[in-house]
PDB file of C-alpha atoms in Angstrom:
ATOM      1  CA  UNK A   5       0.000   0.000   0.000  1.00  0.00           C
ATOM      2  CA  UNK A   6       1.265   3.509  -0.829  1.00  0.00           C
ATOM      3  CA  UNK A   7       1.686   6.289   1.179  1.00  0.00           C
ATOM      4  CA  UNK A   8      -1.461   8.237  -0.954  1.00  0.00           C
ATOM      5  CA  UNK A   9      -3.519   5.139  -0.095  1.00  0.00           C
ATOM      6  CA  UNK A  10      -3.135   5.394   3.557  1.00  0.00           C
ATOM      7  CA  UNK A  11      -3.598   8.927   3.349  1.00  0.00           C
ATOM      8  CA  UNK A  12      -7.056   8.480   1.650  1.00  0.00           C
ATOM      9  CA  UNK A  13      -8.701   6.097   3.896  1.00  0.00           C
ATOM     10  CA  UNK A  14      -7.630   7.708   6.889  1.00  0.00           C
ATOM     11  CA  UNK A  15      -8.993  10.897   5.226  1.00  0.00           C
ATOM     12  CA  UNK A  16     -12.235   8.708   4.809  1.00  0.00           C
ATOM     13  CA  UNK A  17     -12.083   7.824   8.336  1.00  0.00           C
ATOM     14  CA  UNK A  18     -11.995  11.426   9.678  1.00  0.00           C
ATOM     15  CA  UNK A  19     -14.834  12.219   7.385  1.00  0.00           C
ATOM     16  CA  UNK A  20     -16.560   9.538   8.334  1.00  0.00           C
ATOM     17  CA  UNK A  21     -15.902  10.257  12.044  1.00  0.00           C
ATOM     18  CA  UNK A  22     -16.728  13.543  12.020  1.00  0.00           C
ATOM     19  CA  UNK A  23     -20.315  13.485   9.880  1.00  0.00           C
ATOM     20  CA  UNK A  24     -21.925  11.111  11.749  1.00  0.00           C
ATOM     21  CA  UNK A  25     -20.682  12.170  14.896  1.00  0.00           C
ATOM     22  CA  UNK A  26     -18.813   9.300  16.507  1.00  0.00           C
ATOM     23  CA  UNK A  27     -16.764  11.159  19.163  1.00  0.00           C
ATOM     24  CA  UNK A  28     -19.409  13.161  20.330  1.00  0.00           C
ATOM     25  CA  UNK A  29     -20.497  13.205  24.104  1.00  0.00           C
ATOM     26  CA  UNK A  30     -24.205  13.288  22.822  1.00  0.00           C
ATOM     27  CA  UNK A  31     -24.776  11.379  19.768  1.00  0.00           C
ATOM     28  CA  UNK A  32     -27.757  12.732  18.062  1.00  0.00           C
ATOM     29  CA  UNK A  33     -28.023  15.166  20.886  1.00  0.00           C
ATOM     30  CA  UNK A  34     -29.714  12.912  22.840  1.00  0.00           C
ATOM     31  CA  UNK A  35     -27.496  12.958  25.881  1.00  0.00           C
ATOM     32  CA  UNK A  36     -25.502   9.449  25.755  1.00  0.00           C
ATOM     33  CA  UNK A  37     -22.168   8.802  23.164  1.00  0.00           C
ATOM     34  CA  UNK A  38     -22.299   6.135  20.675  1.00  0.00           C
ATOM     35  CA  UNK A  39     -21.967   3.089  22.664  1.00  0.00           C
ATOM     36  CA  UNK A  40     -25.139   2.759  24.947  1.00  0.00           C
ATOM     37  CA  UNK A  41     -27.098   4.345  21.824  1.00  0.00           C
ATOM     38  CA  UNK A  42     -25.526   1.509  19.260  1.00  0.00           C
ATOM     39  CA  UNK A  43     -26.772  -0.793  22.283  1.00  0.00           C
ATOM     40  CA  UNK A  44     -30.322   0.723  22.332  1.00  0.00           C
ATOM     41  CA  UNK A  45     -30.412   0.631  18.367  1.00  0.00           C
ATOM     42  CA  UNK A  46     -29.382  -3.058  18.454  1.00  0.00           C
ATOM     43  CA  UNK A  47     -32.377  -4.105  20.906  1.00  0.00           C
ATOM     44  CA  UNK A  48     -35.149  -2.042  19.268  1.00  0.00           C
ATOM     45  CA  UNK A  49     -34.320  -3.282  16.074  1.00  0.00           C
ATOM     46  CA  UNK A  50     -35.441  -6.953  17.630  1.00  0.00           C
ATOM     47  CA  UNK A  51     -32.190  -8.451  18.916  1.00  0.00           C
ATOM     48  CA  UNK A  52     -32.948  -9.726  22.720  1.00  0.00           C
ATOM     49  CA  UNK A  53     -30.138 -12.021  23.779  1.00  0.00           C
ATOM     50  CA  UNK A  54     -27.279 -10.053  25.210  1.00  0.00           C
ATOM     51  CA  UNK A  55     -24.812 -12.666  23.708  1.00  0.00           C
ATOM     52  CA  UNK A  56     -25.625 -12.033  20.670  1.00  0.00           C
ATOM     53  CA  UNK A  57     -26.143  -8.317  20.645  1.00  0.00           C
ATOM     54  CA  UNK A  58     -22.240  -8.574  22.326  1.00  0.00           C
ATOM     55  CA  UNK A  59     -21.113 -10.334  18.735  1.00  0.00           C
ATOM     56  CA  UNK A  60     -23.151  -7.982  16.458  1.00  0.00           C
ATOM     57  CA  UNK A  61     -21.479  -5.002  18.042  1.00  0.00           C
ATOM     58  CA  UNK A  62     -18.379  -6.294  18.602  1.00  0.00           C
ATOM     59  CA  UNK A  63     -17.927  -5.925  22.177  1.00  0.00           C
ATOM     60  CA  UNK A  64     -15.790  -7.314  25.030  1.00  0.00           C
ATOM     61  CA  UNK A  65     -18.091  -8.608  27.800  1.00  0.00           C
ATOM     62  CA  UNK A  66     -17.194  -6.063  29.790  1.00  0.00           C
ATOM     63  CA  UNK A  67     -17.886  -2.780  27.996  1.00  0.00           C
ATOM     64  CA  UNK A  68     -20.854  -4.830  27.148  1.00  0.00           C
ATOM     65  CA  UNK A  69     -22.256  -5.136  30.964  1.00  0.00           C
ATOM     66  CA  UNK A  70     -21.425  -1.306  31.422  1.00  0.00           C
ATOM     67  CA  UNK A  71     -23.538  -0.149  28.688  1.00  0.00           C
ATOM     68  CA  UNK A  72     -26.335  -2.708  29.764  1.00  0.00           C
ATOM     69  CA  UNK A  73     -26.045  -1.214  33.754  1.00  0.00           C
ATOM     70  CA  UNK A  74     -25.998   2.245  32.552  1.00  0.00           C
ATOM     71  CA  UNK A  75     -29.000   1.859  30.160  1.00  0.00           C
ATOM     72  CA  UNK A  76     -30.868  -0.007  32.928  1.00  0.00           C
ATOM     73  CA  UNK A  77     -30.116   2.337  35.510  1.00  0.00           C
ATOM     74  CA  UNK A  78     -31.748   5.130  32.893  1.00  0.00           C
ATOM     75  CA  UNK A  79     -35.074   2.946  32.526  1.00  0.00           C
ATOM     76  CA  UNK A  80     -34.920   2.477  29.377  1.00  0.00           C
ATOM     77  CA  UNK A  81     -33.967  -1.341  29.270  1.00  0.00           C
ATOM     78  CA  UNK A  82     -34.701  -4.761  32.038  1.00  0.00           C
ATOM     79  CA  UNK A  83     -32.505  -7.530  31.967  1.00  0.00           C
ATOM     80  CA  UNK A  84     -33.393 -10.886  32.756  1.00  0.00           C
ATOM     81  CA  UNK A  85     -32.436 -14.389  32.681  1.00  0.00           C
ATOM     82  CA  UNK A  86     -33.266 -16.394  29.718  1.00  0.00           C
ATOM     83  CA  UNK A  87     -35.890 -19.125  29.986  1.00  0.00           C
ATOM     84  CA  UNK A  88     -33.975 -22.144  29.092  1.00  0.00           C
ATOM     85  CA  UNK A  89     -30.874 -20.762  30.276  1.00  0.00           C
ATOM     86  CA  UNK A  90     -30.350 -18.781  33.408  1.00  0.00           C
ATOM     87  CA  UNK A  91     -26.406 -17.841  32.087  1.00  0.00           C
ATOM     88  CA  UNK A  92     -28.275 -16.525  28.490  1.00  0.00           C
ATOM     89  CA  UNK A  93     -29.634 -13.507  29.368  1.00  0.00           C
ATOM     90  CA  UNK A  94     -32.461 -11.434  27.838  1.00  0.00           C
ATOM     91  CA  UNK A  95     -32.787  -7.766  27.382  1.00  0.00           C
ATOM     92  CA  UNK A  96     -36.083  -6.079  26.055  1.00  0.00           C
ATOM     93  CA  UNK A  97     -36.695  -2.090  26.151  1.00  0.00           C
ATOM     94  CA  UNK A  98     -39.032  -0.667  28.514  1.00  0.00           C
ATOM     95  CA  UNK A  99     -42.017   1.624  27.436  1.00  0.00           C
ATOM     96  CA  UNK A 100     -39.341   4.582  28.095  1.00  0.00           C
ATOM     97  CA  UNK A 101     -36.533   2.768  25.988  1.00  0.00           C
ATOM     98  CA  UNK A 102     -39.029   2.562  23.003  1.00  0.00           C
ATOM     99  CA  UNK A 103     -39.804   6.329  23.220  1.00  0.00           C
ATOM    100  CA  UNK A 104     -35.894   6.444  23.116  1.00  0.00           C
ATOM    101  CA  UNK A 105     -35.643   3.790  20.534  1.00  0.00           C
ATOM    102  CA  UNK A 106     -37.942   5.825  18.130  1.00  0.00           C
ATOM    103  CA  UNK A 107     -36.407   9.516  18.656  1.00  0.00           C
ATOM    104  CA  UNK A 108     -33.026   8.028  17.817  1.00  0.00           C
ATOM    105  CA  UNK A 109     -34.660   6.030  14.621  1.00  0.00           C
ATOM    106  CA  UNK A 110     -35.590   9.867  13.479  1.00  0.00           C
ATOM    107  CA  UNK A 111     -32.888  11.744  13.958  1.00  0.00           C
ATOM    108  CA  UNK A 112     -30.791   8.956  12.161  1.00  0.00           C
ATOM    109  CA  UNK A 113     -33.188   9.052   9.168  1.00  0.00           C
ATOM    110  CA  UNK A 114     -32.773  13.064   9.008  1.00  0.00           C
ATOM    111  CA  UNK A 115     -29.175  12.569   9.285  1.00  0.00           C
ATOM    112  CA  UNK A 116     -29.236  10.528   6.304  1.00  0.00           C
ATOM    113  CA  UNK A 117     -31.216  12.703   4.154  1.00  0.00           C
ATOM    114  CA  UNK A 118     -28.969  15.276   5.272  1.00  0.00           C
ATOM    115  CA  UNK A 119     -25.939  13.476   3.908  1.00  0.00           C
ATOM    116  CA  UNK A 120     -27.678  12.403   0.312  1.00  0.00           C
ATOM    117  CA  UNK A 121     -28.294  16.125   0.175  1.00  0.00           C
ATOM    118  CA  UNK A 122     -24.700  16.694   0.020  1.00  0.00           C
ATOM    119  CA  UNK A 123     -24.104  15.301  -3.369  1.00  0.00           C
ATOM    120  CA  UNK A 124     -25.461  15.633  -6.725  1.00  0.00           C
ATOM    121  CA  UNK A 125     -25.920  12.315  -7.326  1.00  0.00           C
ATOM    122  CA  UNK A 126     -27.496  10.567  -4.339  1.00  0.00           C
ATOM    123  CA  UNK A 127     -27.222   7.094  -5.896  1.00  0.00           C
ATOM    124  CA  UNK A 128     -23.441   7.300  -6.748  1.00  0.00           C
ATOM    125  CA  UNK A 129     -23.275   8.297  -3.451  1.00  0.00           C
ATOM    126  CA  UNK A 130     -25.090   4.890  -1.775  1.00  0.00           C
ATOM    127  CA  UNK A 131     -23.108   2.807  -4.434  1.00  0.00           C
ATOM    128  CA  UNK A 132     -20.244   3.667  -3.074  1.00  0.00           C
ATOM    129  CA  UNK A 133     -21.462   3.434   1.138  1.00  0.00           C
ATOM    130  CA  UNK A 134     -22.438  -0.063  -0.178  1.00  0.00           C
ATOM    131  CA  UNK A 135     -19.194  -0.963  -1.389  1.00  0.00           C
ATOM    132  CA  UNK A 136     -17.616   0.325   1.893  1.00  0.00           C
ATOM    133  CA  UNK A 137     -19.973  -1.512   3.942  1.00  0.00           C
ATOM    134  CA  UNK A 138     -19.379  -4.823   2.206  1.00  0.00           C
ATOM    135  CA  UNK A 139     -16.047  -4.968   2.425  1.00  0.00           C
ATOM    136  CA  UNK A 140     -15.635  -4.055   5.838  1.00  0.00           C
ATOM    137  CA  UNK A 141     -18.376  -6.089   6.737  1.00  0.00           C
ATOM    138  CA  UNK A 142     -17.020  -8.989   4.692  1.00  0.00           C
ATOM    139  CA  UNK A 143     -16.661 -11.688   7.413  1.00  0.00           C
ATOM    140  CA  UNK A 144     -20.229 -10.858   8.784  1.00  0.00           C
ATOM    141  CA  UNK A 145     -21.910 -11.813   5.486  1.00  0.00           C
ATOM    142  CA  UNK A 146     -24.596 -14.377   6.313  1.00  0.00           C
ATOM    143  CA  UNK A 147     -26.093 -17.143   3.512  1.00  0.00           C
ATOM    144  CA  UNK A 148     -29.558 -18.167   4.296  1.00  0.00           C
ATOM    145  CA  UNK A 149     -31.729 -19.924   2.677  1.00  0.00           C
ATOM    146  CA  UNK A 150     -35.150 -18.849   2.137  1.00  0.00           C
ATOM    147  CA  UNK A 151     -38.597 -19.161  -0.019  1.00  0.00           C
ATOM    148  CA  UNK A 152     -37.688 -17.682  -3.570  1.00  0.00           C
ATOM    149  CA  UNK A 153     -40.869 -15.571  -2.904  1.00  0.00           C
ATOM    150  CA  UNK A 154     -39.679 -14.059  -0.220  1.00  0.00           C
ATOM    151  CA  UNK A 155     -38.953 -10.118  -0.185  1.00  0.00           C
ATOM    152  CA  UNK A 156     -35.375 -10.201  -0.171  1.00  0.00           C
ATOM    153  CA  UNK A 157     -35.213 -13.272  -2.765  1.00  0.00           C
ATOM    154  CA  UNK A 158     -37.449 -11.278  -5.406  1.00  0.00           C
ATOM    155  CA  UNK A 159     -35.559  -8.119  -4.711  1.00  0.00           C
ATOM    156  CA  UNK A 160     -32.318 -10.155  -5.659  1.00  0.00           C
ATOM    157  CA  UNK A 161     -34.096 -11.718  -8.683  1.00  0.00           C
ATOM    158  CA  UNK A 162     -35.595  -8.081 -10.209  1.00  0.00           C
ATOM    159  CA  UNK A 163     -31.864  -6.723  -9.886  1.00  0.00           C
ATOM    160  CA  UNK A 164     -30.635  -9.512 -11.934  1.00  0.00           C
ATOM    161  CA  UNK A 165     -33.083  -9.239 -14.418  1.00  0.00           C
ATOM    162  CA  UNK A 166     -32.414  -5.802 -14.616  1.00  0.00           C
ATOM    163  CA  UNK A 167     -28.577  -6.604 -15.325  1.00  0.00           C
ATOM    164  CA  UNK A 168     -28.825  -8.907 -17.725  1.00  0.00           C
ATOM    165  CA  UNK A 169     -31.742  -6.505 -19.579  1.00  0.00           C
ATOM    166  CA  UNK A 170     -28.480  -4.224 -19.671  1.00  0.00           C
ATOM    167  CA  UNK A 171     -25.898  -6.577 -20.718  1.00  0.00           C
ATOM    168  CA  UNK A 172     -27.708  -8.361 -23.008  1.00  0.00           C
ATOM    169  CA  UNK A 173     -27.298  -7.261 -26.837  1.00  0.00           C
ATOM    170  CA  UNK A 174     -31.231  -8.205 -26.838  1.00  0.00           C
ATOM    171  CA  UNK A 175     -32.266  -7.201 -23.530  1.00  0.00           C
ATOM    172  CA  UNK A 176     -34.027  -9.324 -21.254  1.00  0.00           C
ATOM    173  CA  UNK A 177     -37.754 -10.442 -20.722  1.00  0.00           C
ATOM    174  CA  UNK A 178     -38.305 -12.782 -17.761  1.00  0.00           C
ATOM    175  CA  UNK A 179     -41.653 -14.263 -19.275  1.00  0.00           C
ATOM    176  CA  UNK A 180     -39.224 -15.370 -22.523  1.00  0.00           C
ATOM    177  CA  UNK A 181     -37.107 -17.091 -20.468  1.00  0.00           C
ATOM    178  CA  UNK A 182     -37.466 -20.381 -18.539  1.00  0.00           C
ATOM    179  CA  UNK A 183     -38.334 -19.325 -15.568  1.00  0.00           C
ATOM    180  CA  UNK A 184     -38.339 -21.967 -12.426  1.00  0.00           C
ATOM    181  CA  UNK A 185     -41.454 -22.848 -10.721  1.00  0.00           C
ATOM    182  CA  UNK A 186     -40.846 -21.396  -7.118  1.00  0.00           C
ATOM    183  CA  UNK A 187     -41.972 -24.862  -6.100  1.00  0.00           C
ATOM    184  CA  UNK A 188     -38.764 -26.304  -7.530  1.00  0.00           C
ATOM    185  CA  UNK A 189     -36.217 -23.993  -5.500  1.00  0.00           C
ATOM    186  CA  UNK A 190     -37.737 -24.815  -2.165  1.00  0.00           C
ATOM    187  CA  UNK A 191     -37.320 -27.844   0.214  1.00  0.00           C
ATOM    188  CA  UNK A 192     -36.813 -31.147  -0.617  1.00  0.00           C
ATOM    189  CA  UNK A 193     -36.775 -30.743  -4.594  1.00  0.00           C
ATOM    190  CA  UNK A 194     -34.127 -27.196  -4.005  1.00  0.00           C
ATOM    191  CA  UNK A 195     -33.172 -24.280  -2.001  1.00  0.00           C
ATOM    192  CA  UNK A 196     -33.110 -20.536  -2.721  1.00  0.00           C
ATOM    193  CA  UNK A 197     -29.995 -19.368  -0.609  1.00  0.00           C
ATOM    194  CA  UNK A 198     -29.562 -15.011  -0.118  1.00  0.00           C
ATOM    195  CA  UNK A 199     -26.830 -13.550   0.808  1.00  0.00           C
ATOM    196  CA  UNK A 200     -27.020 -10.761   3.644  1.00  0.00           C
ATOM    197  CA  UNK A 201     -24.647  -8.253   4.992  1.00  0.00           C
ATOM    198  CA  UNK A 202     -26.634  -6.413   8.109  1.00  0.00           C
ATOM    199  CA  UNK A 203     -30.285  -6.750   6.298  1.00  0.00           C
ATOM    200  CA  UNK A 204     -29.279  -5.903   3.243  1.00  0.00           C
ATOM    201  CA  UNK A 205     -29.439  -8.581   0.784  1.00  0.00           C
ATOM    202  CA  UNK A 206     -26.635  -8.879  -1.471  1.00  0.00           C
ATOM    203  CA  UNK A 207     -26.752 -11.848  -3.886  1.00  0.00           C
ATOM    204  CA  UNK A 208     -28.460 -15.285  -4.890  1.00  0.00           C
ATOM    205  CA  UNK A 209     -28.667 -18.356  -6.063  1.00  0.00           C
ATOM    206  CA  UNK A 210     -31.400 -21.208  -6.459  1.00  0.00           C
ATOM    207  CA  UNK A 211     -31.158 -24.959  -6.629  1.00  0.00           C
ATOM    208  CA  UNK A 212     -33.857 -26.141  -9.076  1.00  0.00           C
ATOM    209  CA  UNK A 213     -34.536 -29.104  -8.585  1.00  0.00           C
ATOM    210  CA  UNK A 214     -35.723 -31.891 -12.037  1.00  0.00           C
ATOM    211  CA  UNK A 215     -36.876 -34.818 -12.806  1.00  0.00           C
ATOM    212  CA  UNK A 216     -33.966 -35.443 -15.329  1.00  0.00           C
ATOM    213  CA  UNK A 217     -31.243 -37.251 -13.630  1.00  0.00           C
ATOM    214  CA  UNK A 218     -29.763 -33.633 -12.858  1.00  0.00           C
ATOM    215  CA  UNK A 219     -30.609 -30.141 -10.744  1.00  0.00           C
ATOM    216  CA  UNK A 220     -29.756 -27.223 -12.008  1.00  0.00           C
ATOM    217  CA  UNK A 221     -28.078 -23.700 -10.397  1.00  0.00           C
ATOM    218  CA  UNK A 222     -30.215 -20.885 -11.721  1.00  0.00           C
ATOM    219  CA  UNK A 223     -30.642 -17.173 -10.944  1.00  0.00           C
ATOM    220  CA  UNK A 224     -26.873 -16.344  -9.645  1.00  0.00           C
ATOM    221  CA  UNK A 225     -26.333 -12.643  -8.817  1.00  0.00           C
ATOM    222  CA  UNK A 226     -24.032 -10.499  -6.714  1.00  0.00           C
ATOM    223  CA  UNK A 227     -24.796  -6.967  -6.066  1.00  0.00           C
ATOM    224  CA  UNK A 228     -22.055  -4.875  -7.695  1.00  0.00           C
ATOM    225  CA  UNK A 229     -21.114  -3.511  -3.809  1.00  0.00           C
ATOM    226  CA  UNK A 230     -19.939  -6.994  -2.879  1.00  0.00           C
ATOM    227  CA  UNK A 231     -18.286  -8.427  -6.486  1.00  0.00           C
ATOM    228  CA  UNK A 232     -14.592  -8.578  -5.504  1.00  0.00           C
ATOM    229  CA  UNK A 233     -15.310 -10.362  -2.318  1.00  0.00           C
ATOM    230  CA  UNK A 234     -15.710 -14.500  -2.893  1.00  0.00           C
ATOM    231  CA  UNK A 235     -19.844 -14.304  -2.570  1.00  0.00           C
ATOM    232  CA  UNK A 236     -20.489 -16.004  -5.680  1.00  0.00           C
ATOM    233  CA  UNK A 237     -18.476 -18.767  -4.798  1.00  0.00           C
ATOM    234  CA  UNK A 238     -19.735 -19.029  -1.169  1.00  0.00           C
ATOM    235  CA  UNK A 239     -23.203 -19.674  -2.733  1.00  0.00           C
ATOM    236  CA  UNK A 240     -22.121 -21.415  -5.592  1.00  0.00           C
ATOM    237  CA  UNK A 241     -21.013 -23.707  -2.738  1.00  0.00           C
ATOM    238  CA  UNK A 242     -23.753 -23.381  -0.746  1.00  0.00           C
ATOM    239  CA  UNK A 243     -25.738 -25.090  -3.433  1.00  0.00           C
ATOM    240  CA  UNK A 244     -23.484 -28.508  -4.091  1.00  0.00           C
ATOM    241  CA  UNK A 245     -23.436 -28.763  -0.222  1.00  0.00           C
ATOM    242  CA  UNK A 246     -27.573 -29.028  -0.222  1.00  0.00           C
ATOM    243  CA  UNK A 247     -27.449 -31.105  -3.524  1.00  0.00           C
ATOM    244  CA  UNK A 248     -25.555 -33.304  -2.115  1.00  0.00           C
ATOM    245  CA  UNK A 249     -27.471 -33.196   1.097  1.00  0.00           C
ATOM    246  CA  UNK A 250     -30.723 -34.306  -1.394  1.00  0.00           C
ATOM    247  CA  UNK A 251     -28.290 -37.001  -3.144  1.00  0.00           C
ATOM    248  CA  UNK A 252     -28.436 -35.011  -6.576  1.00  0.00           C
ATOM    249  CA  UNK A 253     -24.754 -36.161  -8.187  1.00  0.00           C
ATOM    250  CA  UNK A 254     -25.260 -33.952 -11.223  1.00  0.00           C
ATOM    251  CA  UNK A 255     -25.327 -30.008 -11.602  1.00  0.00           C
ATOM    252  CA  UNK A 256     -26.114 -28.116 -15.086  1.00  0.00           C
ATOM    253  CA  UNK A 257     -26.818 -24.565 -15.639  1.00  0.00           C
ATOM    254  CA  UNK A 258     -27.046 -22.285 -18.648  1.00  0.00           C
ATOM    255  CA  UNK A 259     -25.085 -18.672 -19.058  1.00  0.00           C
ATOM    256  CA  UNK A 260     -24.428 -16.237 -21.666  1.00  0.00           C
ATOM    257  CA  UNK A 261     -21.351 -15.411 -22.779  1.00  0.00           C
ATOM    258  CA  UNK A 262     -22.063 -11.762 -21.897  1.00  0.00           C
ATOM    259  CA  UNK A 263     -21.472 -12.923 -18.103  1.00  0.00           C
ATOM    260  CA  UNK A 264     -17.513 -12.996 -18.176  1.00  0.00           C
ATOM    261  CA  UNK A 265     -17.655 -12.871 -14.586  1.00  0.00           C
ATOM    262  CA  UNK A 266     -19.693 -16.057 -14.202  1.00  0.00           C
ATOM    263  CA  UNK A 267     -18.334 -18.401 -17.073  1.00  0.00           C
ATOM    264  CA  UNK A 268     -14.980 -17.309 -15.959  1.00  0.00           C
ATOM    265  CA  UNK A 269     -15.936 -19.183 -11.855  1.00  0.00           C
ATOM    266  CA  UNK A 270     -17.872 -21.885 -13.258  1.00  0.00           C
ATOM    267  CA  UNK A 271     -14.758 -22.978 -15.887  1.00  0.00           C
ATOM    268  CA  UNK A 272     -12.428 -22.190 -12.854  1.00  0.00           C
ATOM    269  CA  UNK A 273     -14.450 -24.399 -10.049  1.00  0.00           C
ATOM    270  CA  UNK A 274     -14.636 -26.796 -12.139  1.00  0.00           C
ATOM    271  CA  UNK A 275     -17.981 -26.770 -14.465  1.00  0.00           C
ATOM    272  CA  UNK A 276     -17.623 -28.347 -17.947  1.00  0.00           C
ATOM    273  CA  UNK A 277     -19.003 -27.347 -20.850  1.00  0.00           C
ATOM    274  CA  UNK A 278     -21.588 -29.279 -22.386  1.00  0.00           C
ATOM    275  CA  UNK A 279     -23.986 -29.054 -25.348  1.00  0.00           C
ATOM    276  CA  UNK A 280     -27.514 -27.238 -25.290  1.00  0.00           C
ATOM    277  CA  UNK A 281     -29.744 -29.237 -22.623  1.00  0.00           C
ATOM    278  CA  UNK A 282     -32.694 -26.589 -22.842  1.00  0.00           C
ATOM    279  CA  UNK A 283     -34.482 -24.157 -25.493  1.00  0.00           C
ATOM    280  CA  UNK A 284     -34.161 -21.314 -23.325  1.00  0.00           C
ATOM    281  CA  UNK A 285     -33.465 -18.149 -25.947  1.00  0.00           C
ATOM    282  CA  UNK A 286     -30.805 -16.272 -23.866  1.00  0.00           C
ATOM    283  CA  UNK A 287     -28.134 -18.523 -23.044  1.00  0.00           C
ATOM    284  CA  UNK A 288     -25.345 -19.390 -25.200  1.00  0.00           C
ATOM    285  CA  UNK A 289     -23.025 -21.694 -22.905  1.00  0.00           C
ATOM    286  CA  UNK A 290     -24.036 -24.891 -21.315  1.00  0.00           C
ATOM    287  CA  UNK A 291     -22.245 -26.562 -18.338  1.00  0.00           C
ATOM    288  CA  UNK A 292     -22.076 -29.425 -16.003  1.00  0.00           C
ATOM    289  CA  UNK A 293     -20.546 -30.826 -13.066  1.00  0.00           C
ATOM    290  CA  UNK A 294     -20.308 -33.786 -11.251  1.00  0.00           C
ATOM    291  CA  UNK A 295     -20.504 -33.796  -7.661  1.00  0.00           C
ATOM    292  CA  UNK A 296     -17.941 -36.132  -5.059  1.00  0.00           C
ATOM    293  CA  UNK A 297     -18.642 -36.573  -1.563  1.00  0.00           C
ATOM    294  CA  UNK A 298     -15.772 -33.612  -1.070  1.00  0.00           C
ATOM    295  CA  UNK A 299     -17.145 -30.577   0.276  1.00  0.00           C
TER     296      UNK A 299
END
């Protein structure tokens, strides 16, 4: 790294730092620094066991009981002992703490307005916050698999067909295109897996399964703010673990040649190309795999 690169993200961090207000005494003016109100943010927005709000924020156990004691001793939070498990302890906000809960919610929504308002373009802007908060939030990217019909899933699935509308010499029309039944990416014939980086979902992939000897990978996407970062391999590999799971020994899937990204992975993690297997009118390059017990 040159000396101009450190001296730009440690520019970024001082901007950072300073707009939103990190080393002030009263964050948001409400009276308490960051900390306790990260704490407070963390249980409103429906996380309850104190172990796991501790590994969301990042927190020794200690700074972690200090907050808790200080934001008790305001009446804003009650802590209790889990119901299962004395040791696991629960935290839920008190009628006061959700008055507090809310008034922070607004002022961090105005804030946010205030700093789109700062550029021209608002959505170069969030591009590039995206792209920060991947990559710093790399190792907290979660793969879960859900119902293709889900919110997240379909707002996955609309950016991809918007992408390949783009790339696509001939655009892009869902209804042309062989669409899966959402039936046939759910349990036990598939799996739609998402990926997530602190609610925001960030790519996807579905298992489909058939009744031809073979399932096949369909619908892979990465949002541009994560490429660069291994996710399409992660759920590339998220799918051969569940089709192995099912017993499927054979993978196909179909891809344009438009998608350098993607043929480049699949040739390079082992895919094979094969001959046309469907009459799909978009894709130009067929490939299969084989699947071993190796995971």
């Amino acid at each position: 790294m040159t000396t101009d690169q450190i001296a730009r993200i440690r520019r970024f961090q001082r901007a950072v730092t300073t707009e939103i207000g990190l080393l002030d005494t009263s964050f948001l003016g409400r009276g308490r620094p960051l900390g306790p109100a990260r704490v407070l943010n963390a249980i409103g927005g429906g996380r309850a066991e104190v172990s796991g709000i501790r590994a969301y924020l990042g927190l020794d156990s200690g700074l972690m009981s200090r907050l808790l004691r200080g934001l008790e001793a305001e009446g804003l939070i009650e802590v209790e002992p889990g119901a299962d498990d004395s040791r696991r302890r629960r935290v839920r906000l008190t009628a006061a703490g959700a008055q507090e809960y809310a008034a922070y919610e607004a002022l961090a929504d105005a804030q946010a307005l205030e700093m789109l308002a700062k550029h021209t373009a608002p959505d170069k802007l969030l591009a590039a916050m995206d792209m920060v908060a991947s990559a710093l939030g790399k190792d907290r990217i979660t793969l879960d698999a859900v119902d293709p019909r889900h919110p997240s899933a379909q707002a996955c699935m609309n950016a991809y067909y918007a992408e390949l509308a783009a790339r696509f010499e001939q655009g892009f029309d869902v209804a042309r295109s062989s669409d899966p039944d959402a039936q046939d990416m759910r349990p036990p014939r598939g799996t739609f897996v998402i990926a997530t980086s602190d609610g925001l979902p960030l790519g996807c992939a579905g298992l489909k399964g058939t009744d031809k000897g073979y399932a096949e990978v369909k619908r892979l996407w990465v949002s541009p703010a994560a490429r660069g970062l291994g996710l399409a391999r992660r759920l590339m590999h998220a799918l051969e673990n569940r089709a192995r799971d099912i017993g499927v020994a054979v993978l196909r899937l179909d891809s344009n040649s438009a998608l350098h990204e993607a043929v480049a992975l699949y040739r390079a993690t082992g895919w094979v190309e094969i001959a046309r297997f469907n009459d799909d009118p978009y894709p130009d390059l067929f490939f299969e795999k084989r699947l071993t017990d190796k995971r």
